[in-house]
Structure formats: structure tokens, C-alpha cells
Amino acid sequence: MKAIILSAGQGRRLMPLTESMPKCCLQLHGKTMLEWQIDALAANGFKEVVVVTGFGHHVVKAVIEDAAINLPAGHRRPELRTVYNPFYALSDNLGTCWVARAEMNQPFVLINGDTLFEPSVMRSLLTGSKAFPITLATDRKAGYDDDDMKIVAEGDQLRQVGKKLPLATVNGESIGMMMFNQQGADAFVSRVEQLMGGSDGLARWYLSAIDELAGAGQVGVHSIHGHSWCEVDDLDDLEHAAAEIKSWQERLRGHDSDALQTPSSALSEQSGY
């Protein structure tokens, strides 16, 4: 299967770290965020990984070239390549999907560039129910804030997704990962093209397309609750991600707590604090 990673943004909430470095190229425990994603995909047998770039395109491309060499032993080597969004500074991620729509010509998994996850998250999504053309990976927690991409689901069917849903109706959140079969891929591309043709196309999120397709009964949900993932938007998130990655590696490799750096030391290599 193919994976498409949306990594066109700069990540301004992580300034000054992202002043000249794309968010996806920030390092945690000796690897960039993008490389951690590629490792998790390789562990799940993906044949192709397409990274959609924008800010710092050449930096991301260099990481891709290095990742092609440095995948962990025993992991199947996927084909790695980039697609460049030349108007990344003018568009939100719906526009990035529009640029990459030619890559969405077969079943694929779409991943946000700031979603980090242990391999078992992807394994759960791939082996879960495929009752709908599109399957959104979701999680749940005690409460949700304004920044969470909230969902309303009824059983295993998605009804709505968005940041501004009434909290009384919310019963989960999108983790920034979803799977498309061929029918779902075709429907998504068609809806992205329609929305990009509107007057507000450049300002829209791609999940607005998913929300509309959910209204047409084409989107299901799959809970990955109990598996570990995180989203990196700001410096606090980055430190949390460092701690999560440490725990994943300890579980996967059986290393003791001294085998990896502490979160603070992992961050200090690039942030100076």
C-alpha cells in the first residue's frame, strides 16, 4: 500500500526552531519526525511513501534520501519520493492534497506530517474493519480543547469531523491518519477538486472534504485507543513527543531507560534550552 504524508507546512508555533527548518525535519532522539514516521510505515510493509513538501523542500528531500539508506535492519525498504506544493504559503492542507491528487490513484493511507505514532497504531488501522470507503483513525479522551480535531461518530460511522463541533456531541478525535480504498480515493479526489474550485478553497482543511463525505455515508471510524501517538504543534508537544518516542523504543527493543536520551536532552540538541 502507498502512504502519503502531508509535510508542506513550516510549523510557526514551533519558532524559532522552524525559522529555517521544516517542522517535519526537527529531530528527536537522533531522527527527524519524518524519519520516525517512515520507520513506522516500513515496519508495516508499505511499498511507497510519498512526502508532500512545501517550506524547506530541499531540506525534506535530503532527509528522504538519508532515510532511504538508514532504515532499521529487517524493515522492508519502501520507495521514497517527494511531491512539491509551490503555493504552500498561500494554501492550507486542502491545497496540498490538491497538488498530490495524482498520487491518490490507488488505495492509500494519508498521514499528517505532525502526527507521530508507534507502529502498532498503523497496524491496528490496517487490520481493522474496512466497511467504508474511507476509514478515519480516532482516539478518545476525557475532554477536548479548541485545537483538537473532534469527531461525532455513531457506531463505526463518522457523522462529523471538525474543530468547532459542539462538545456535547463529541465522542472522539481524529489523530491525523486515514485509510482509503479505491472508491474512497476516487471520492476524496473528486471532493478536493470541487472544494478547491470554490472561492475559499485555499483556506480550507482537507478534513472539510472528509466531513462532507461523512455526510454522504462514505466514512467510517477505527479507534486506536490504547496505542500511543501524539501531534506536534508547539514546544510542549515536542517535548511530549520525545518522551513518547523513548517509551516506544523501550517497548520495541527491550532497552533499559538509559539506552535513550531523556526528553530534555533530546530537545536541547537543536533548541539550545
mmCIF file of C-alpha atoms in Angstrom:
data_model
loop_
_atom_site.group_PDB
_atom_site.id
_atom_site.type_symbol
_atom_site.label_atom_id
_atom_site.label_comp_id
_atom_site.label_asym_id
_atom_site.label_seq_id
_atom_site.Cartn_x
_atom_site.Cartn_y
_atom_site.Cartn_z
ATOM 1 C CA MET A 1 0.000 0.000 0.000
ATOM 2 C CA LYS A 2 1.019 3.615 -0.529
ATOM 3 C CA ALA A 3 1.339 6.222 2.228
ATOM 4 C CA ILE A 4 1.079 9.959 1.575
ATOM 5 C CA ILE A 5 2.477 12.272 4.255
ATOM 6 C CA LEU A 6 1.435 15.937 4.241
ATOM 7 C CA SER A 7 4.561 17.879 5.261
ATOM 8 C CA ALA A 8 4.297 21.193 3.417
ATOM 9 C CA GLY A 9 3.975 23.495 6.418
ATOM 10 C CA GLN A 10 6.614 25.426 8.306
ATOM 11 C CA GLY A 11 5.228 24.959 11.809
ATOM 12 C CA ARG A 12 5.269 28.561 13.005
ATOM 13 C CA ARG A 13 4.134 27.648 16.515
ATOM 14 C CA LEU A 14 7.500 25.941 16.939
ATOM 15 C CA MET A 15 9.519 29.078 16.177
ATOM 16 C CA PRO A 16 12.426 29.713 16.484
ATOM 17 C CA LEU A 17 13.181 26.030 15.787
ATOM 18 C CA THR A 18 11.337 26.198 12.473
ATOM 19 C CA GLU A 19 12.679 29.548 11.284
ATOM 20 C CA SER A 20 14.660 27.770 8.574
ATOM 21 C CA MET A 21 13.845 24.124 9.346
ATOM 22 C CA PRO A 22 10.536 22.472 8.342
ATOM 23 C CA LYS A 23 8.615 21.073 11.288
ATOM 24 C CA CYS A 24 8.869 17.524 9.959
ATOM 25 C CA CYS A 25 12.691 17.770 9.985
ATOM 26 C CA LEU A 26 13.027 18.610 13.673
ATOM 27 C CA GLN A 27 14.982 15.882 15.418
ATOM 28 C CA LEU A 28 14.005 13.716 18.351
ATOM 29 C CA HIS A 29 16.438 11.116 19.668
ATOM 30 C CA GLY A 30 18.689 11.364 16.628
ATOM 31 C CA LYS A 31 15.991 11.119 13.943
ATOM 32 C CA THR A 32 13.697 13.636 12.316
ATOM 33 C CA MET A 33 9.961 13.419 12.881
ATOM 34 C CA LEU A 34 9.638 12.368 9.257
ATOM 35 C CA GLU A 35 12.097 9.511 9.729
ATOM 36 C CA TRP A 36 10.149 8.233 12.729
ATOM 37 C CA GLN A 37 7.060 8.160 10.520
ATOM 38 C CA ILE A 38 8.914 6.361 7.722
ATOM 39 C CA ASP A 39 10.255 3.800 10.203
ATOM 40 C CA ALA A 40 6.727 3.045 11.425
ATOM 41 C CA LEU A 41 5.491 2.699 7.842
ATOM 42 C CA ALA A 42 8.397 0.455 6.864
ATOM 43 C CA ALA A 43 7.646 -1.736 9.894
ATOM 44 C CA ASN A 44 4.146 -2.218 8.447
ATOM 45 C CA GLY A 45 5.342 -3.208 4.976
ATOM 46 C CA PHE A 46 4.451 -0.096 2.970
ATOM 47 C CA LYS A 47 5.800 -0.223 -0.586
ATOM 48 C CA GLU A 48 5.602 3.508 -1.347
ATOM 49 C CA VAL A 49 5.888 6.625 0.789
ATOM 50 C CA VAL A 50 5.188 9.989 -0.853
ATOM 51 C CA VAL A 51 6.015 13.110 1.161
ATOM 52 C CA VAL A 52 4.242 16.280 0.017
ATOM 53 C CA THR A 53 6.593 19.172 0.717
ATOM 54 C CA GLY A 54 6.488 22.960 0.688
ATOM 55 C CA PHE A 55 8.515 25.023 3.148
ATOM 56 C CA GLY A 56 12.138 23.858 3.146
ATOM 57 C CA HIS A 57 11.566 21.429 0.276
ATOM 58 C CA HIS A 58 15.269 20.749 -0.249
ATOM 59 C CA VAL A 59 15.776 20.010 3.449
ATOM 60 C CA VAL A 60 12.954 17.469 3.388
ATOM 61 C CA LYS A 61 14.304 15.919 0.203
ATOM 62 C CA ALA A 62 17.707 15.463 1.851
ATOM 63 C CA VAL A 63 16.048 13.699 4.788
ATOM 64 C CA ILE A 64 14.227 11.416 2.356
ATOM 65 C CA GLU A 65 17.479 10.490 0.662
ATOM 66 C CA ASP A 66 19.114 9.756 4.012
ATOM 67 C CA ALA A 67 16.113 7.775 5.254
ATOM 68 C CA ALA A 68 16.334 5.565 2.176
ATOM 69 C CA ILE A 69 19.768 4.487 3.393
ATOM 70 C CA ASN A 70 19.222 4.363 7.162
ATOM 71 C CA LEU A 71 16.050 2.327 7.651
ATOM 72 C CA PRO A 72 16.304 -0.133 10.555
ATOM 73 C CA ALA A 73 17.556 -3.625 9.751
ATOM 74 C CA GLY A 74 14.792 -6.046 8.808
ATOM 75 C CA HIS A 75 12.384 -3.379 7.568
ATOM 76 C CA ARG A 76 11.169 -3.602 4.012
ATOM 77 C CA ARG A 77 12.543 -0.679 2.036
ATOM 78 C CA PRO A 78 9.716 1.410 0.528
ATOM 79 C CA GLU A 79 10.089 3.654 -2.466
ATOM 80 C CA LEU A 80 10.506 7.177 -1.055
ATOM 81 C CA ARG A 81 9.845 10.331 -3.059
ATOM 82 C CA THR A 82 8.540 13.864 -2.749
ATOM 83 C CA VAL A 83 5.871 15.987 -4.402
ATOM 84 C CA TYR A 84 6.297 19.757 -4.082
ATOM 85 C CA ASN A 85 3.471 22.200 -3.331
ATOM 86 C CA PRO A 86 4.773 25.505 -4.790
ATOM 87 C CA PHE A 87 1.986 27.584 -3.230
ATOM 88 C CA TYR A 88 2.264 26.121 0.292
ATOM 89 C CA ALA A 89 2.483 29.620 1.804
ATOM 90 C CA LEU A 90 -0.879 30.581 0.276
ATOM 91 C CA SER A 91 -2.891 27.452 0.972
ATOM 92 C CA ASP A 92 -3.983 25.237 3.811
ATOM 93 C CA ASN A 93 -3.696 21.454 3.581
ATOM 94 C CA LEU A 94 -6.643 21.070 1.192
ATOM 95 C CA GLY A 95 -4.401 22.743 -1.385
ATOM 96 C CA THR A 96 -1.569 20.363 -0.510
ATOM 97 C CA CYS A 97 -3.910 17.420 -1.146
ATOM 98 C CA TRP A 98 -4.938 19.007 -4.457
ATOM 99 C CA VAL A 99 -1.277 19.149 -5.526
ATOM 100 C CA ALA A 100 -0.838 15.482 -4.581
ATOM 101 C CA ARG A 101 -4.094 14.221 -6.069
ATOM 102 C CA ALA A 102 -2.357 12.367 -8.918
ATOM 103 C CA GLU A 103 -0.737 10.163 -6.254
ATOM 104 C CA MET A 104 -4.177 9.251 -4.912
ATOM 105 C CA ASN A 105 -4.885 6.890 -7.799
ATOM 106 C CA GLN A 106 -4.951 3.698 -5.726
ATOM 107 C CA PRO A 107 -5.726 2.634 -2.143
ATOM 108 C CA PHE A 108 -3.582 4.678 0.241
ATOM 109 C CA VAL A 109 -3.116 5.963 3.769
ATOM 110 C CA LEU A 110 -2.988 9.714 4.378
ATOM 111 C CA ILE A 111 -0.984 10.994 7.368
ATOM 112 C CA ASN A 112 -0.465 14.471 8.743
ATOM 113 C CA GLY A 113 3.202 15.425 8.867
ATOM 114 C CA ASP A 114 2.948 16.308 12.554
ATOM 115 C CA THR A 115 1.334 13.027 13.680
ATOM 116 C CA LEU A 116 3.838 10.671 15.306
ATOM 117 C CA PHE A 117 2.794 7.129 16.118
ATOM 118 C CA GLU A 118 4.159 3.817 17.232
ATOM 119 C CA PRO A 119 3.992 1.059 14.581
ATOM 120 C CA SER A 120 1.085 -0.654 16.329
ATOM 121 C CA VAL A 121 -1.158 2.346 15.551
ATOM 122 C CA MET A 122 -0.779 1.782 11.823
ATOM 123 C CA ARG A 123 -1.059 -1.974 12.237
ATOM 124 C CA SER A 124 -4.359 -1.504 14.057
ATOM 125 C CA LEU A 125 -5.735 0.725 11.293
ATOM 126 C CA LEU A 126 -4.627 -1.629 8.506
ATOM 127 C CA THR A 127 -6.121 -4.710 10.141
ATOM 128 C CA GLY A 128 -9.315 -3.042 11.361
ATOM 129 C CA SER A 129 -12.750 -3.019 9.776
ATOM 130 C CA LYS A 130 -12.931 -1.849 6.161
ATOM 131 C CA ALA A 131 -16.702 -1.421 5.974
ATOM 132 C CA PHE A 132 -16.453 2.088 4.494
ATOM 133 C CA PRO A 133 -14.547 3.530 1.511
ATOM 134 C CA ILE A 134 -12.679 5.831 3.913
ATOM 135 C CA THR A 135 -11.644 4.945 7.459
ATOM 136 C CA LEU A 136 -10.584 7.636 9.917
ATOM 137 C CA ALA A 137 -8.256 6.626 12.770
ATOM 138 C CA THR A 138 -9.650 8.031 16.015
ATOM 139 C CA ASP A 139 -8.962 8.155 19.719
ATOM 140 C CA ARG A 140 -10.887 9.334 22.762
ATOM 141 C CA LYS A 141 -10.067 11.134 25.991
ATOM 142 C CA ALA A 142 -11.791 12.763 28.951
ATOM 143 C CA GLY A 143 -12.005 16.268 27.451
ATOM 144 C CA TYR A 144 -11.281 18.175 24.245
ATOM 145 C CA ASP A 145 -9.863 21.642 23.619
ATOM 146 C CA ASP A 146 -10.232 24.131 20.767
ATOM 147 C CA ASP A 147 -7.226 22.697 18.923
ATOM 148 C CA ASP A 148 -8.465 19.086 18.820
ATOM 149 C CA MET A 149 -9.917 17.810 15.547
ATOM 150 C CA LYS A 150 -13.091 16.462 17.102
ATOM 151 C CA ILE A 151 -15.477 13.867 15.715
ATOM 152 C CA VAL A 152 -19.055 12.751 16.100
ATOM 153 C CA ALA A 153 -19.456 9.055 15.343
ATOM 154 C CA GLU A 154 -22.429 6.737 15.503
ATOM 155 C CA GLY A 155 -21.155 3.217 15.973
ATOM 156 C CA ASP A 156 -18.413 2.768 13.395
ATOM 157 C CA GLN A 157 -19.732 5.504 11.074
ATOM 158 C CA LEU A 158 -18.384 9.043 11.073
ATOM 159 C CA ARG A 159 -21.074 11.716 11.141
ATOM 160 C CA GLN A 160 -18.974 14.883 11.511
ATOM 161 C CA VAL A 161 -15.367 15.985 11.925
ATOM 162 C CA GLY A 162 -14.124 19.474 12.758
ATOM 163 C CA LYS A 163 -12.585 21.693 15.410
ATOM 164 C CA LYS A 164 -15.770 23.604 16.223
ATOM 165 C CA LEU A 165 -18.258 20.826 16.889
ATOM 166 C CA PRO A 166 -20.489 21.224 19.978
ATOM 167 C CA LEU A 167 -18.700 19.459 22.838
ATOM 168 C CA ALA A 168 -21.925 17.847 23.978
ATOM 169 C CA THR A 169 -21.999 15.809 20.774
ATOM 170 C CA VAL A 170 -18.285 14.944 20.529
ATOM 171 C CA ASN A 171 -17.201 11.369 21.222
ATOM 172 C CA GLY A 172 -13.643 11.235 19.894
ATOM 173 C CA GLU A 173 -10.917 12.946 17.882
ATOM 174 C CA SER A 174 -9.125 12.389 14.600
ATOM 175 C CA ILE A 175 -5.438 11.534 15.051
ATOM 176 C CA GLY A 176 -4.485 12.784 11.578
ATOM 177 C CA MET A 177 -4.413 9.417 9.812
ATOM 178 C CA MET A 178 -6.909 7.749 7.489
ATOM 179 C CA MET A 179 -7.168 4.901 5.003
ATOM 180 C CA PHE A 180 -8.813 4.967 1.560
ATOM 181 C CA ASN A 181 -9.833 2.068 -0.668
ATOM 182 C CA GLN A 182 -10.143 2.744 -4.403
ATOM 183 C CA GLN A 183 -13.705 4.022 -4.116
ATOM 184 C CA GLY A 184 -12.704 6.250 -1.220
ATOM 185 C CA ALA A 185 -9.662 7.573 -3.053
ATOM 186 C CA ASP A 186 -11.753 8.489 -6.090
ATOM 187 C CA ALA A 187 -14.424 10.165 -3.960
ATOM 188 C CA PHE A 188 -11.852 12.130 -1.970
ATOM 189 C CA VAL A 189 -10.017 13.408 -5.046
ATOM 190 C CA SER A 190 -13.298 14.461 -6.621
ATOM 191 C CA ARG A 191 -14.358 16.354 -3.494
ATOM 192 C CA VAL A 192 -10.941 18.007 -3.112
ATOM 193 C CA GLU A 193 -11.157 19.248 -6.706
ATOM 194 C CA GLN A 194 -14.664 20.600 -6.122
ATOM 195 C CA LEU A 195 -13.712 22.413 -2.932
ATOM 196 C CA MET A 196 -10.541 23.874 -4.435
ATOM 197 C CA GLY A 197 -12.717 25.367 -7.168
ATOM 198 C CA GLY A 198 -14.612 27.408 -4.587
ATOM 199 C CA SER A 199 -13.771 30.954 -3.562
ATOM 200 C CA ASP A 200 -12.378 29.777 -0.200
ATOM 201 C CA GLY A 201 -10.538 26.690 -1.461
ATOM 202 C CA LEU A 202 -7.068 27.904 -0.478
ATOM 203 C CA ALA A 203 -8.165 28.494 3.116
ATOM 204 C CA ARG A 204 -9.784 25.111 3.741
ATOM 205 C CA TRP A 205 -8.553 21.992 5.536
ATOM 206 C CA TYR A 206 -8.732 18.663 3.753
ATOM 207 C CA LEU A 207 -10.871 17.361 6.614
ATOM 208 C CA SER A 208 -13.657 19.597 5.340
ATOM 209 C CA ALA A 209 -13.757 17.218 2.362
ATOM 210 C CA ILE A 210 -13.875 14.249 4.747
ATOM 211 C CA ASP A 211 -16.678 15.933 6.694
ATOM 212 C CA GLU A 212 -18.750 16.300 3.526
ATOM 213 C CA LEU A 213 -18.066 12.693 2.509
ATOM 214 C CA ALA A 214 -19.091 11.593 6.012
ATOM 215 C CA GLY A 215 -22.426 13.318 5.392
ATOM 216 C CA ALA A 216 -22.786 11.100 2.328
ATOM 217 C CA GLY A 217 -22.177 7.953 4.401
ATOM 218 C CA GLN A 218 -18.752 7.150 2.977
ATOM 219 C CA VAL A 219 -16.543 7.451 6.065
ATOM 220 C CA GLY A 220 -16.064 5.056 8.958
ATOM 221 C CA VAL A 221 -14.008 5.311 12.127
ATOM 222 C CA HIS A 222 -11.474 2.969 13.678
ATOM 223 C CA SER A 223 -10.405 3.514 17.281
ATOM 224 C CA ILE A 224 -6.704 3.097 18.023
ATOM 225 C CA HIS A 225 -7.331 3.746 21.732
ATOM 226 C CA GLY A 226 -4.668 2.058 23.844
ATOM 227 C CA HIS A 227 -1.921 2.625 21.271
ATOM 228 C CA SER A 228 0.430 5.574 21.557
ATOM 229 C CA TRP A 229 0.500 8.594 19.250
ATOM 230 C CA CYS A 230 0.996 12.336 19.504
ATOM 231 C CA GLU A 231 0.571 15.510 17.488
ATOM 232 C CA VAL A 232 3.337 18.127 17.457
ATOM 233 C CA ASP A 233 2.101 21.713 17.238
ATOM 234 C CA ASP A 234 4.226 23.582 19.786
ATOM 235 C CA LEU A 235 7.259 23.245 22.057
ATOM 236 C CA ASP A 236 5.328 21.446 24.792
ATOM 237 C CA ASP A 237 4.101 18.932 22.218
ATOM 238 C CA LEU A 238 7.668 18.433 21.008
ATOM 239 C CA GLU A 239 8.899 17.563 24.481
ATOM 240 C CA HIS A 240 5.947 15.232 24.975
ATOM 241 C CA ALA A 241 6.765 13.549 21.652
ATOM 242 C CA ALA A 242 10.344 12.968 22.802
ATOM 243 C CA ALA A 243 9.055 11.170 25.887
ATOM 244 C CA GLU A 244 6.619 9.093 23.833
ATOM 245 C CA ILE A 245 9.273 8.036 21.316
ATOM 246 C CA LYS A 246 11.520 6.965 24.164
ATOM 247 C CA SER A 247 8.779 4.736 25.548
ATOM 248 C CA TRP A 248 8.046 3.231 22.121
ATOM 249 C CA GLN A 249 11.662 2.331 21.572
ATOM 250 C CA GLU A 250 11.992 0.802 25.027
ATOM 251 C CA ARG A 251 8.957 -1.392 24.392
ATOM 252 C CA LEU A 252 10.058 -2.399 20.883
ATOM 253 C CA ARG A 253 13.704 -3.073 21.587
ATOM 254 C CA GLY A 254 13.698 -4.022 25.235
ATOM 255 C CA HIS A 255 16.263 -1.328 26.073
ATOM 256 C CA ASP A 256 16.523 -0.060 29.614
ATOM 257 C CA SER A 257 15.800 3.563 30.469
ATOM 258 C CA ASP A 258 19.426 4.578 29.945
ATOM 259 C CA ALA A 259 19.535 3.437 26.336
ATOM 260 C CA LEU A 260 17.942 6.615 25.002
ATOM 261 C CA GLN A 261 18.279 10.256 25.918
ATOM 262 C CA THR A 262 15.828 11.961 28.229
ATOM 263 C CA PRO A 263 13.231 14.183 26.528
ATOM 264 C CA SER A 264 15.008 17.346 27.673
ATOM 265 C CA SER A 265 18.383 16.290 26.337
ATOM 266 C CA ALA A 266 16.882 15.146 23.049
ATOM 267 C CA LEU A 267 15.331 18.571 22.538
ATOM 268 C CA SER A 268 18.360 20.528 23.704
ATOM 269 C CA GLU A 269 20.436 19.308 20.773
ATOM 270 C CA GLN A 270 18.548 21.629 18.442
ATOM 271 C CA SER A 271 16.748 24.143 20.657
ATOM 272 C CA GLY A 272 19.508 25.282 22.948
ATOM 273 C CA TYR A 273 17.443 25.025 26.140
#
